PDB file of C-alpha atoms in Angstrom:
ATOM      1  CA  UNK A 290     -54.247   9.310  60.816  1.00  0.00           C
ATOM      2  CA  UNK A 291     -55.307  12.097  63.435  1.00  0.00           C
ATOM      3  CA  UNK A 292     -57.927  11.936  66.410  1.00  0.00           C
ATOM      4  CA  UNK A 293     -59.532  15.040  67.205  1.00  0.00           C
ATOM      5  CA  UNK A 294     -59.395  16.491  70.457  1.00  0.00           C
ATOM      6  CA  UNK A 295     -63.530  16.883  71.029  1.00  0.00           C
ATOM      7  CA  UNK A 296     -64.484  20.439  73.326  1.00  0.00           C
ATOM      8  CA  UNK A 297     -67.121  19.461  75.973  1.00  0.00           C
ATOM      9  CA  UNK A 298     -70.493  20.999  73.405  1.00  0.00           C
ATOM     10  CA  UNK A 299     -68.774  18.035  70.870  1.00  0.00           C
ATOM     11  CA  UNK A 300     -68.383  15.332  73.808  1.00  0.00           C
ATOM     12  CA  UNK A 301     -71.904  16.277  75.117  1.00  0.00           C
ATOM     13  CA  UNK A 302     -73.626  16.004  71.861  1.00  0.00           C
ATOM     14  CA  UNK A 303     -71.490  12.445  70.445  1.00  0.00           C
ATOM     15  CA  UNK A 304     -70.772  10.653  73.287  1.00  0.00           C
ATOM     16  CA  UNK A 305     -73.553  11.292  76.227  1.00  0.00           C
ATOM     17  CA  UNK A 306     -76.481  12.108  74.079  1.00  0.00           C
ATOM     18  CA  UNK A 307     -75.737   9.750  71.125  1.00  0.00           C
ATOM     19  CA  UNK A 308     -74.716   7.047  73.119  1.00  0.00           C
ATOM     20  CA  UNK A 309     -77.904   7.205  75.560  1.00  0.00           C
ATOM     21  CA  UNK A 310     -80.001   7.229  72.144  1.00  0.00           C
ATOM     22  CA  UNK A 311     -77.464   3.890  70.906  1.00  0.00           C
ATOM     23  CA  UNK A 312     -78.053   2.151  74.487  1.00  0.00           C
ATOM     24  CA  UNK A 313     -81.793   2.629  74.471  1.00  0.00           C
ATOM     25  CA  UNK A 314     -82.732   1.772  71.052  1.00  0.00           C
ATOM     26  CA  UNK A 315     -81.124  -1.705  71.291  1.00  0.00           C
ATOM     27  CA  UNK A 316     -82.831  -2.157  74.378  1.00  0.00           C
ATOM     28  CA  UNK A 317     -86.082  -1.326  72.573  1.00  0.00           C
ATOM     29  CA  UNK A 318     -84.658  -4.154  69.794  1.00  0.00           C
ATOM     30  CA  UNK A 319     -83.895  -6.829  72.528  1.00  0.00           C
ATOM     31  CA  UNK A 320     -87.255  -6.220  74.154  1.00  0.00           C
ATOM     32  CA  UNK A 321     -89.217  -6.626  70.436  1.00  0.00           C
ATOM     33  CA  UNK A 322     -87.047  -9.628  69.989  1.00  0.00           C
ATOM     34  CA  UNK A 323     -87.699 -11.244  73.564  1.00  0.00           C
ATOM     35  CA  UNK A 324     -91.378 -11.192  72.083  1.00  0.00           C
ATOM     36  CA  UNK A 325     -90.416 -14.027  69.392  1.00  0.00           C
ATOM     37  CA  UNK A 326     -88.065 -13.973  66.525  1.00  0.00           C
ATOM     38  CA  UNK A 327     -90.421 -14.059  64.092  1.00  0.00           C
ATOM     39  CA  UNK A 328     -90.682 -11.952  61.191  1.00  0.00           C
ATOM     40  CA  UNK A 329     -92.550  -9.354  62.123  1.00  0.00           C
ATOM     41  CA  UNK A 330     -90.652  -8.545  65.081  1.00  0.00           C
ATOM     42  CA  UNK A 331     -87.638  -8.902  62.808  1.00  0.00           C
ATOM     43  CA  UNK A 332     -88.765  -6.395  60.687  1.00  0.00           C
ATOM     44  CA  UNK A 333     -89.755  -3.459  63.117  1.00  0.00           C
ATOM     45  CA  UNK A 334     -86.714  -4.042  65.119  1.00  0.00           C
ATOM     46  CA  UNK A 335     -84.727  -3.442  62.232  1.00  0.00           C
ATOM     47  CA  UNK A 336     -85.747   0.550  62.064  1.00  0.00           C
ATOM     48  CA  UNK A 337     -84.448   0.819  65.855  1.00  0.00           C
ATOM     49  CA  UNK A 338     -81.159  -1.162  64.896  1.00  0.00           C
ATOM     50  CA  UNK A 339     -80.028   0.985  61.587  1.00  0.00           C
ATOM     51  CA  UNK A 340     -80.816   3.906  63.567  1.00  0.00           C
ATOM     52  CA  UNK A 341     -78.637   3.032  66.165  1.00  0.00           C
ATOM     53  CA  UNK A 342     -75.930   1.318  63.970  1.00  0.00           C
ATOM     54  CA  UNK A 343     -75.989   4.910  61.975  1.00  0.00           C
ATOM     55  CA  UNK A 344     -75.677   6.799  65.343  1.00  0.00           C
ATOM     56  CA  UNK A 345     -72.518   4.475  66.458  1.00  0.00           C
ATOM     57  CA  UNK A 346     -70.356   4.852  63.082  1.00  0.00           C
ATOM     58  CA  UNK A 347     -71.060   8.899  63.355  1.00  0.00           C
ATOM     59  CA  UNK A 348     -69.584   8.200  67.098  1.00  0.00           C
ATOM     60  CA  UNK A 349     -66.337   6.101  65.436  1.00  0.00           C
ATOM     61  CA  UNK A 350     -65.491   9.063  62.551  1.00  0.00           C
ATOM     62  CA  UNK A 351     -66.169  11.654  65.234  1.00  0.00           C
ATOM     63  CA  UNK A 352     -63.211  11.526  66.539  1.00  0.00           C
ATOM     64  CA  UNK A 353     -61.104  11.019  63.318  1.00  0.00           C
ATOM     65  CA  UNK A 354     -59.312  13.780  61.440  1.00  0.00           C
ATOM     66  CA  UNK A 355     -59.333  12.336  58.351  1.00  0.00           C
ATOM     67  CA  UNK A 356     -61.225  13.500  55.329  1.00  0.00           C
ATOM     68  CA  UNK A 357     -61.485  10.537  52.809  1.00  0.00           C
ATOM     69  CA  UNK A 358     -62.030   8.604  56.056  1.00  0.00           C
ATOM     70  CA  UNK A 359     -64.614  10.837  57.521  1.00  0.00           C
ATOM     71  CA  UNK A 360     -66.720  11.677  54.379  1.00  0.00           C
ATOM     72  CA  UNK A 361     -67.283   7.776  53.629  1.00  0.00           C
ATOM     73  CA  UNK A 362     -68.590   7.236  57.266  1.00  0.00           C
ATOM     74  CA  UNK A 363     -70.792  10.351  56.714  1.00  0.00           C
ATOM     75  CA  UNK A 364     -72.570   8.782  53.914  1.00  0.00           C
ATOM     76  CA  UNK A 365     -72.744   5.183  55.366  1.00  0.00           C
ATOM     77  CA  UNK A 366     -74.471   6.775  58.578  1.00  0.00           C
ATOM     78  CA  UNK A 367     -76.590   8.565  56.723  1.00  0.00           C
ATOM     79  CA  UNK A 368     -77.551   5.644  54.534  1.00  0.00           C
ATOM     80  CA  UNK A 369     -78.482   3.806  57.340  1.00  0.00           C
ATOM     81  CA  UNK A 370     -79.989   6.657  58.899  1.00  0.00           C
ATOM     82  CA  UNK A 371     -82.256   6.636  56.046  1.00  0.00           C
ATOM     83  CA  UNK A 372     -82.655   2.856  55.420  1.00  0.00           C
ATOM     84  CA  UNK A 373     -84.328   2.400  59.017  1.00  0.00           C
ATOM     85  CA  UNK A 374     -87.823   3.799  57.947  1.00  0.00           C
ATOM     86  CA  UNK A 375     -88.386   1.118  55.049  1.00  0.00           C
ATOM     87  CA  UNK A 376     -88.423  -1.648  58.231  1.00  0.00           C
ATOM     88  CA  UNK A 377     -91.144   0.490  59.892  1.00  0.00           C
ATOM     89  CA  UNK A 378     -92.951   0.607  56.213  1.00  0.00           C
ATOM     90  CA  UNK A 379     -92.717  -2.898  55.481  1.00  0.00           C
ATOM     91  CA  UNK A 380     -94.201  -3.909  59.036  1.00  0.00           C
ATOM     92  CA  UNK A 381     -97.280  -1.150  58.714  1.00  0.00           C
ATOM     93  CA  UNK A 382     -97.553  -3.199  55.208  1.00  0.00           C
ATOM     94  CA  UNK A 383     -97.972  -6.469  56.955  1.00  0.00           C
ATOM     95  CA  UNK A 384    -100.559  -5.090  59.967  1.00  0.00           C
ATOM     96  CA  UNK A 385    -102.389  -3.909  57.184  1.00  0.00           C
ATOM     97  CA  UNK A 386    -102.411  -6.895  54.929  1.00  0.00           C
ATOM     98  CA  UNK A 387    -100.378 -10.050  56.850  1.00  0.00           C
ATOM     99  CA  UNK A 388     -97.597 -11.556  55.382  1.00  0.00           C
ATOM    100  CA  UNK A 389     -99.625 -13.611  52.661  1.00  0.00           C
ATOM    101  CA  UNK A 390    -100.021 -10.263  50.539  1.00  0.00           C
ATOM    102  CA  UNK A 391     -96.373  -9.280  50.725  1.00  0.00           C
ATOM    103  CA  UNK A 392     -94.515 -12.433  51.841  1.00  0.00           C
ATOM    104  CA  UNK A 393     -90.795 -12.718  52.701  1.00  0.00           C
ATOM    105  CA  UNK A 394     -89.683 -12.048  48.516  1.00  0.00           C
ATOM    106  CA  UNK A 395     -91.259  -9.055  48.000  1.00  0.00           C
ATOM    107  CA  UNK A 396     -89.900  -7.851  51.635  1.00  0.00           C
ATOM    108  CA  UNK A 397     -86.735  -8.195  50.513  1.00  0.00           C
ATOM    109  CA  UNK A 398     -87.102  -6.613  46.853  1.00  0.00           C
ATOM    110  CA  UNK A 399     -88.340  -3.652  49.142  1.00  0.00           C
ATOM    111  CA  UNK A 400     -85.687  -3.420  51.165  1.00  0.00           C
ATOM    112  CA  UNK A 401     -82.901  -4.164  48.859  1.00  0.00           C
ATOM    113  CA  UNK A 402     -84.960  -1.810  46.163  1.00  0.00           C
ATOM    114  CA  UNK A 403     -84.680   0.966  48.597  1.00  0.00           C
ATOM    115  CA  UNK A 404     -81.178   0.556  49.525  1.00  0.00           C
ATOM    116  CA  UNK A 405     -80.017   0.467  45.727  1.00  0.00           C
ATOM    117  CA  UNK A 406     -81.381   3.663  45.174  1.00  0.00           C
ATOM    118  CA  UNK A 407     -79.663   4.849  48.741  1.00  0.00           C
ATOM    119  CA  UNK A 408     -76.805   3.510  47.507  1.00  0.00           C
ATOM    120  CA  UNK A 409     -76.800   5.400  44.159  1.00  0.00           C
ATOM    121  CA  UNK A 410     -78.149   8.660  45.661  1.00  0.00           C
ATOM    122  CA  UNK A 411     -74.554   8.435  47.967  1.00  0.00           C
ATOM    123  CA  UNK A 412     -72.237   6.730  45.162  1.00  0.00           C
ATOM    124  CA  UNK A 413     -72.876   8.184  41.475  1.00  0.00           C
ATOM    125  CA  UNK A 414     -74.841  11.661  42.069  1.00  0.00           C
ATOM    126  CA  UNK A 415     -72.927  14.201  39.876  1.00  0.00           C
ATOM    127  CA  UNK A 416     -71.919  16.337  42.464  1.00  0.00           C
ATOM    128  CA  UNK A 417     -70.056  16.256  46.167  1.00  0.00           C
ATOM    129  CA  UNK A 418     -73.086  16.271  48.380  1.00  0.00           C
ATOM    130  CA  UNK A 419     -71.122  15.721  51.684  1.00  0.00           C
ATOM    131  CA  UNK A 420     -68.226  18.026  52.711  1.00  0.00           C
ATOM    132  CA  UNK A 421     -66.250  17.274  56.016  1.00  0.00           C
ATOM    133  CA  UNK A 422     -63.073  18.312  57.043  1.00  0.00           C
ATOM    134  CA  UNK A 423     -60.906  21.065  58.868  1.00  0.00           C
ATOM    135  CA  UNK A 424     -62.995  23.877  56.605  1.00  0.00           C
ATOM    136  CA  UNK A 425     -66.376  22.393  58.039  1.00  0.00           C
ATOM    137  CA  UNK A 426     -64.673  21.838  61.865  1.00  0.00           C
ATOM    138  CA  UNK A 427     -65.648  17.431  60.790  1.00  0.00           C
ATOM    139  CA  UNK A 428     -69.312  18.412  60.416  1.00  0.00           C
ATOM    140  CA  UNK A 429     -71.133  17.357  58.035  1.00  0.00           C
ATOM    141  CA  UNK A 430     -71.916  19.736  55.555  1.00  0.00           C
ATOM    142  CA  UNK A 431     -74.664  19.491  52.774  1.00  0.00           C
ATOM    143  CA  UNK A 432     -74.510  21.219  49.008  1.00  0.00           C
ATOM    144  CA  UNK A 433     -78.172  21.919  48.017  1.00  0.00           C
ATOM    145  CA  UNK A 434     -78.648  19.770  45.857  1.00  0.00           C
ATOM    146  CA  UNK A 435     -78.273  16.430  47.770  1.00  0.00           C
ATOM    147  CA  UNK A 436     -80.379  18.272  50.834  1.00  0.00           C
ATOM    148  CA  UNK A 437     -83.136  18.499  48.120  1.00  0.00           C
ATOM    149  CA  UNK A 438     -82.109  14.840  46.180  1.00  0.00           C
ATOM    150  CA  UNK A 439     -81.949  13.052  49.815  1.00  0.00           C
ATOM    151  CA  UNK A 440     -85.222  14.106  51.421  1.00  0.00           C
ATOM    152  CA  UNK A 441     -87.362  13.991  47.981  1.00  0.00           C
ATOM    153  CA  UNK A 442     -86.656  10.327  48.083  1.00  0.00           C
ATOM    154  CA  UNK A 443     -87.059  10.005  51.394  1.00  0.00           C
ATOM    155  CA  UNK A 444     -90.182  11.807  51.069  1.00  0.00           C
ATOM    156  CA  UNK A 445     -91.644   9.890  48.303  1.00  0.00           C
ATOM    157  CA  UNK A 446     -90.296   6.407  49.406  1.00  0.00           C
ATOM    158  CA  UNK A 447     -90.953   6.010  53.280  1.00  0.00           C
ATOM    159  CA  UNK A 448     -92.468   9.552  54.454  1.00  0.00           C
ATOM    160  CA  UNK A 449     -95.210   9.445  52.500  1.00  0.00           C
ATOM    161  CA  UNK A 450     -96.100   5.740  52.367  1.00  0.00           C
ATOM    162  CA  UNK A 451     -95.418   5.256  55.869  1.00  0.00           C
ATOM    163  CA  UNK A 452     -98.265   8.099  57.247  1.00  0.00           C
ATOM    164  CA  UNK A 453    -100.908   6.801  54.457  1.00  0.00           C
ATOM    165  CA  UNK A 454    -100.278   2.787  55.685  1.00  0.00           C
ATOM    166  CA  UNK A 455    -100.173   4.304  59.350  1.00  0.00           C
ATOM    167  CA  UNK A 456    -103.474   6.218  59.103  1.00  0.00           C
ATOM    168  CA  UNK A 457    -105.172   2.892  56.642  1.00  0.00           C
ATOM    169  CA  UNK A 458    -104.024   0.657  59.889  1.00  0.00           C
ATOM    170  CA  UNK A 459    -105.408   3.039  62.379  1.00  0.00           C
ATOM    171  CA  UNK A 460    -108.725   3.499  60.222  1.00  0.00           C
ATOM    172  CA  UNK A 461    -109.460  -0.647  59.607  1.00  0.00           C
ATOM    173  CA  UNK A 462    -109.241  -1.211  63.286  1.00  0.00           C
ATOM    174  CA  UNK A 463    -112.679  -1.646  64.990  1.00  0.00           C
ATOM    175  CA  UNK A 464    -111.921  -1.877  68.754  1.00  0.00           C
ATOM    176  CA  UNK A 465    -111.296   1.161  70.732  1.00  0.00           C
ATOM    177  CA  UNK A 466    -108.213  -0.096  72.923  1.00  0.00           C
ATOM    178  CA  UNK A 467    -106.343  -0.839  69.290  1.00  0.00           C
ATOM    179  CA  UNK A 468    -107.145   2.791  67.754  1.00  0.00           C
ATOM    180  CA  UNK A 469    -105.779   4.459  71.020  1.00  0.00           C
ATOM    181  CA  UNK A 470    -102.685   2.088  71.529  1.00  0.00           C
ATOM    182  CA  UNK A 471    -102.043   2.745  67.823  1.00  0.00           C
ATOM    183  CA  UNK A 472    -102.024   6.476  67.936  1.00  0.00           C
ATOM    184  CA  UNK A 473     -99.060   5.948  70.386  1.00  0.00           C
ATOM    185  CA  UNK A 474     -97.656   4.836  67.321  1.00  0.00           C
ATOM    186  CA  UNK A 475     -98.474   7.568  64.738  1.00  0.00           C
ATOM    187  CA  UNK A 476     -97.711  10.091  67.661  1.00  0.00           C
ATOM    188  CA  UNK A 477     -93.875   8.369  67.497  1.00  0.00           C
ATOM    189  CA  UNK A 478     -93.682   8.789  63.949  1.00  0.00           C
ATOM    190  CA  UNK A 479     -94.514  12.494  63.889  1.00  0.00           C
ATOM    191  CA  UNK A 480     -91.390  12.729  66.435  1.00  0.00           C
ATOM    192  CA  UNK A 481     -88.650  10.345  64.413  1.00  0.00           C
ATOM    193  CA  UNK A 482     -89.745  12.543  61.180  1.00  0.00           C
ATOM    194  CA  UNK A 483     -89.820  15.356  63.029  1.00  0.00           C
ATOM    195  CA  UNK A 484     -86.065  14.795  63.990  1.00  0.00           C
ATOM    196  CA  UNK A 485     -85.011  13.490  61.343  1.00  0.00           C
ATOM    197  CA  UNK A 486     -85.895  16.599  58.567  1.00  0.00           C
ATOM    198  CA  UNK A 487     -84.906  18.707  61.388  1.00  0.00           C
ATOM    199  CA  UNK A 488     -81.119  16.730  61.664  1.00  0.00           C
ATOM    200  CA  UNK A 489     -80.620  16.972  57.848  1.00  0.00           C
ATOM    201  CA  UNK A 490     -81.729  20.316  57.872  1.00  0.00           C
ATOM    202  CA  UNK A 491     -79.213  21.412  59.807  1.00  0.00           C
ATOM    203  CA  UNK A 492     -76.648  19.782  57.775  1.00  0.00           C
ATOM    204  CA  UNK A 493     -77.463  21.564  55.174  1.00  0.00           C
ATOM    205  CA  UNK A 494     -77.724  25.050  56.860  1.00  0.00           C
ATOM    206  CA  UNK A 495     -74.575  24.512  58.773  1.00  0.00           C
ATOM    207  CA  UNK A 496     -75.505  27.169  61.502  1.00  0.00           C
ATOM    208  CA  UNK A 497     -74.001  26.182  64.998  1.00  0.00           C
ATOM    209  CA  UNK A 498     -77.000  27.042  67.376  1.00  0.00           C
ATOM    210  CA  UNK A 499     -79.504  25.364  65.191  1.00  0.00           C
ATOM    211  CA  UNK A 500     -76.512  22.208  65.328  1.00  0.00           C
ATOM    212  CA  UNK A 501     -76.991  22.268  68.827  1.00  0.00           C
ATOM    213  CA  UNK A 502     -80.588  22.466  69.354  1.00  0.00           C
ATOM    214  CA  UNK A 503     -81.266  19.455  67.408  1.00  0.00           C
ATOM    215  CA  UNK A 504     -78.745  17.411  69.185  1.00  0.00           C
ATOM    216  CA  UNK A 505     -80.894  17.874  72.070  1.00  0.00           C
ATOM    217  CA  UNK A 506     -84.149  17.406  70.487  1.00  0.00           C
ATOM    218  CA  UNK A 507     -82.726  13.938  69.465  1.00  0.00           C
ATOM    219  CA  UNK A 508     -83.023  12.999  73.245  1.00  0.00           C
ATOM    220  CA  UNK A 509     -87.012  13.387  72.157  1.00  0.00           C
ATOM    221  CA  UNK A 510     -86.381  10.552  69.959  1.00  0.00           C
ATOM    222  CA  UNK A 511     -86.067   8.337  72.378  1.00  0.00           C
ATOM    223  CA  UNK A 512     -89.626   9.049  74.018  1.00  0.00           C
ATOM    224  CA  UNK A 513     -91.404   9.080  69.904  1.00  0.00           C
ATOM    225  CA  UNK A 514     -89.645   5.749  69.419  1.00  0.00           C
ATOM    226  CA  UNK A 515     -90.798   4.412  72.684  1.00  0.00           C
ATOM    227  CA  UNK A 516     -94.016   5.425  71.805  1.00  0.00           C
ATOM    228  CA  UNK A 517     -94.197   3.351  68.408  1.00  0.00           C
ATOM    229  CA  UNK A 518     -93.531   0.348  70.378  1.00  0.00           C
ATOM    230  CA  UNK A 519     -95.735   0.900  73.098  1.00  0.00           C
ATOM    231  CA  UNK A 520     -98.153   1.414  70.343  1.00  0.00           C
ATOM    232  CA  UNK A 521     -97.568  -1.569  68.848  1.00  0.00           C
ATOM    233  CA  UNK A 522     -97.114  -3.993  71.033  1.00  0.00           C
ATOM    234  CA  UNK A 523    -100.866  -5.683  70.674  1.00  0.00           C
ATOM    235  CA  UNK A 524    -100.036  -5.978  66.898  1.00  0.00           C
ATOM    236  CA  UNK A 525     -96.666  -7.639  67.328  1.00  0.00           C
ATOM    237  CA  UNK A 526     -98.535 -10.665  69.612  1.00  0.00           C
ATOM    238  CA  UNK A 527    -101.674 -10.772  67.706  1.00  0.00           C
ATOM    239  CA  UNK A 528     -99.828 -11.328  64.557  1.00  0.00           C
ATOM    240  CA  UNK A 529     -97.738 -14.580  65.550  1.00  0.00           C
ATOM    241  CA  UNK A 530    -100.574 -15.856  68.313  1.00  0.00           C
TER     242      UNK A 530
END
């Protein structure tokens, strides 16, 4: 097995900008988490900890020149990448309705739901939807047709769901302080989608420059995802008080 020697654009964009994003998300986890371990907080600091999980195993096969090695980390990272949202979906769900309407079963359907169809979207599709090796200098590269398979279900399973329960929450509440606090939130989830199309995007386009540019705009994420949880941080203590 062969480690790649990284240039400084490769170092910049894994290691420093990455692994700020890794460090500050799991501070963002440990400070939901510090306000109870109960299921809520669970829940949302799940989205921040499969992020950062994805963005850690895309640091490990980074520096590994090995393709059958390489392309199964790409699609874990990316499965996790994608996985994070349903947390953030399931917790809107429970703002909205509390934990009597969808209790602790049908969370976990949800979840494990989701990550079947993840799981066969990455595992039996027809057709290699990741390339990376020497021809794609270990980038990820994306045929058409998973780009177009992997954000329609994205799309239709958390996108979608997660700006209708986002807007319902923001609608039911009555106070002023809760409507402003929560567009904090819907504010942060413009960014993460924001990044996120953008960072699959350019898998699939595979043009250097536009590579770059969103490795940077990832360092946004960081402020969007902040934002959710200073947006929610009423919710998460009025919901176990």
């Amino acid at each position: 097995m062969l480690y790649q020697a990284l240039d400084l654009e490769r170092i910049i964009q894994v290691f420093v900008v990455q692994g700020f994003i890794i460090l500050f998300f799991i501070y963002i986890a440990f400070s939901i988490l510090r306000r109870g371990k109960k299921r809520l907080n669970l829940i949302f600091s799940f989205s921040y900890i499969s992020i950062a999980l994805a963005l850690f195993i895309n640091i490990i096969y980074a520096l590994i020149l090995y393709e059958p090695f390489t392309t199964a980390m790409a699609y874990i990272t990316h499965f996790f990448l994608g996985l994070g949202p349903v947390f953030l979906l399931i917790f809107n769900i429970i703002v909205l309705k509390s934990e009597k309407v969808i209790g602790q079963r049908n969370q976990l359907l949800l979840v494990i739901g989701y990550s079947l169809v993840l799981a066969f979207m990455f595992l039996f599709i027809p057709f290699n939807g990741i390339t990376i090796n020497a021809a794609t200098d270990w980038k990820s590269v994306w045929t058409l047709e998973f780009y177009i398979f992997f954000l329609t279900i994205l799309t239709i399973c958390t996108t979608i769901p997660n700006f209708y329960t986002s807007i319902i929450v923001y609608l039911s509440f009555q106070s002023t302080e809760l409507k402003k606090k929560w567009r904090y939130f819907l504010i942060g989830l413009v960014g993460l989608y924001f990044y996120m199309y953008g960072a699959f995007t350019a898998n699939y386009l595979d043009i250097p420059t536009f590579r770059v540019v969103m490795s940077f705009i990832a360092l946004t994420d960081v402020i969007f995802l902040y934002l959710m949880y200073y947006g929610v941080g009423k919710q998460l203590d009025e919901k176990q008080s």
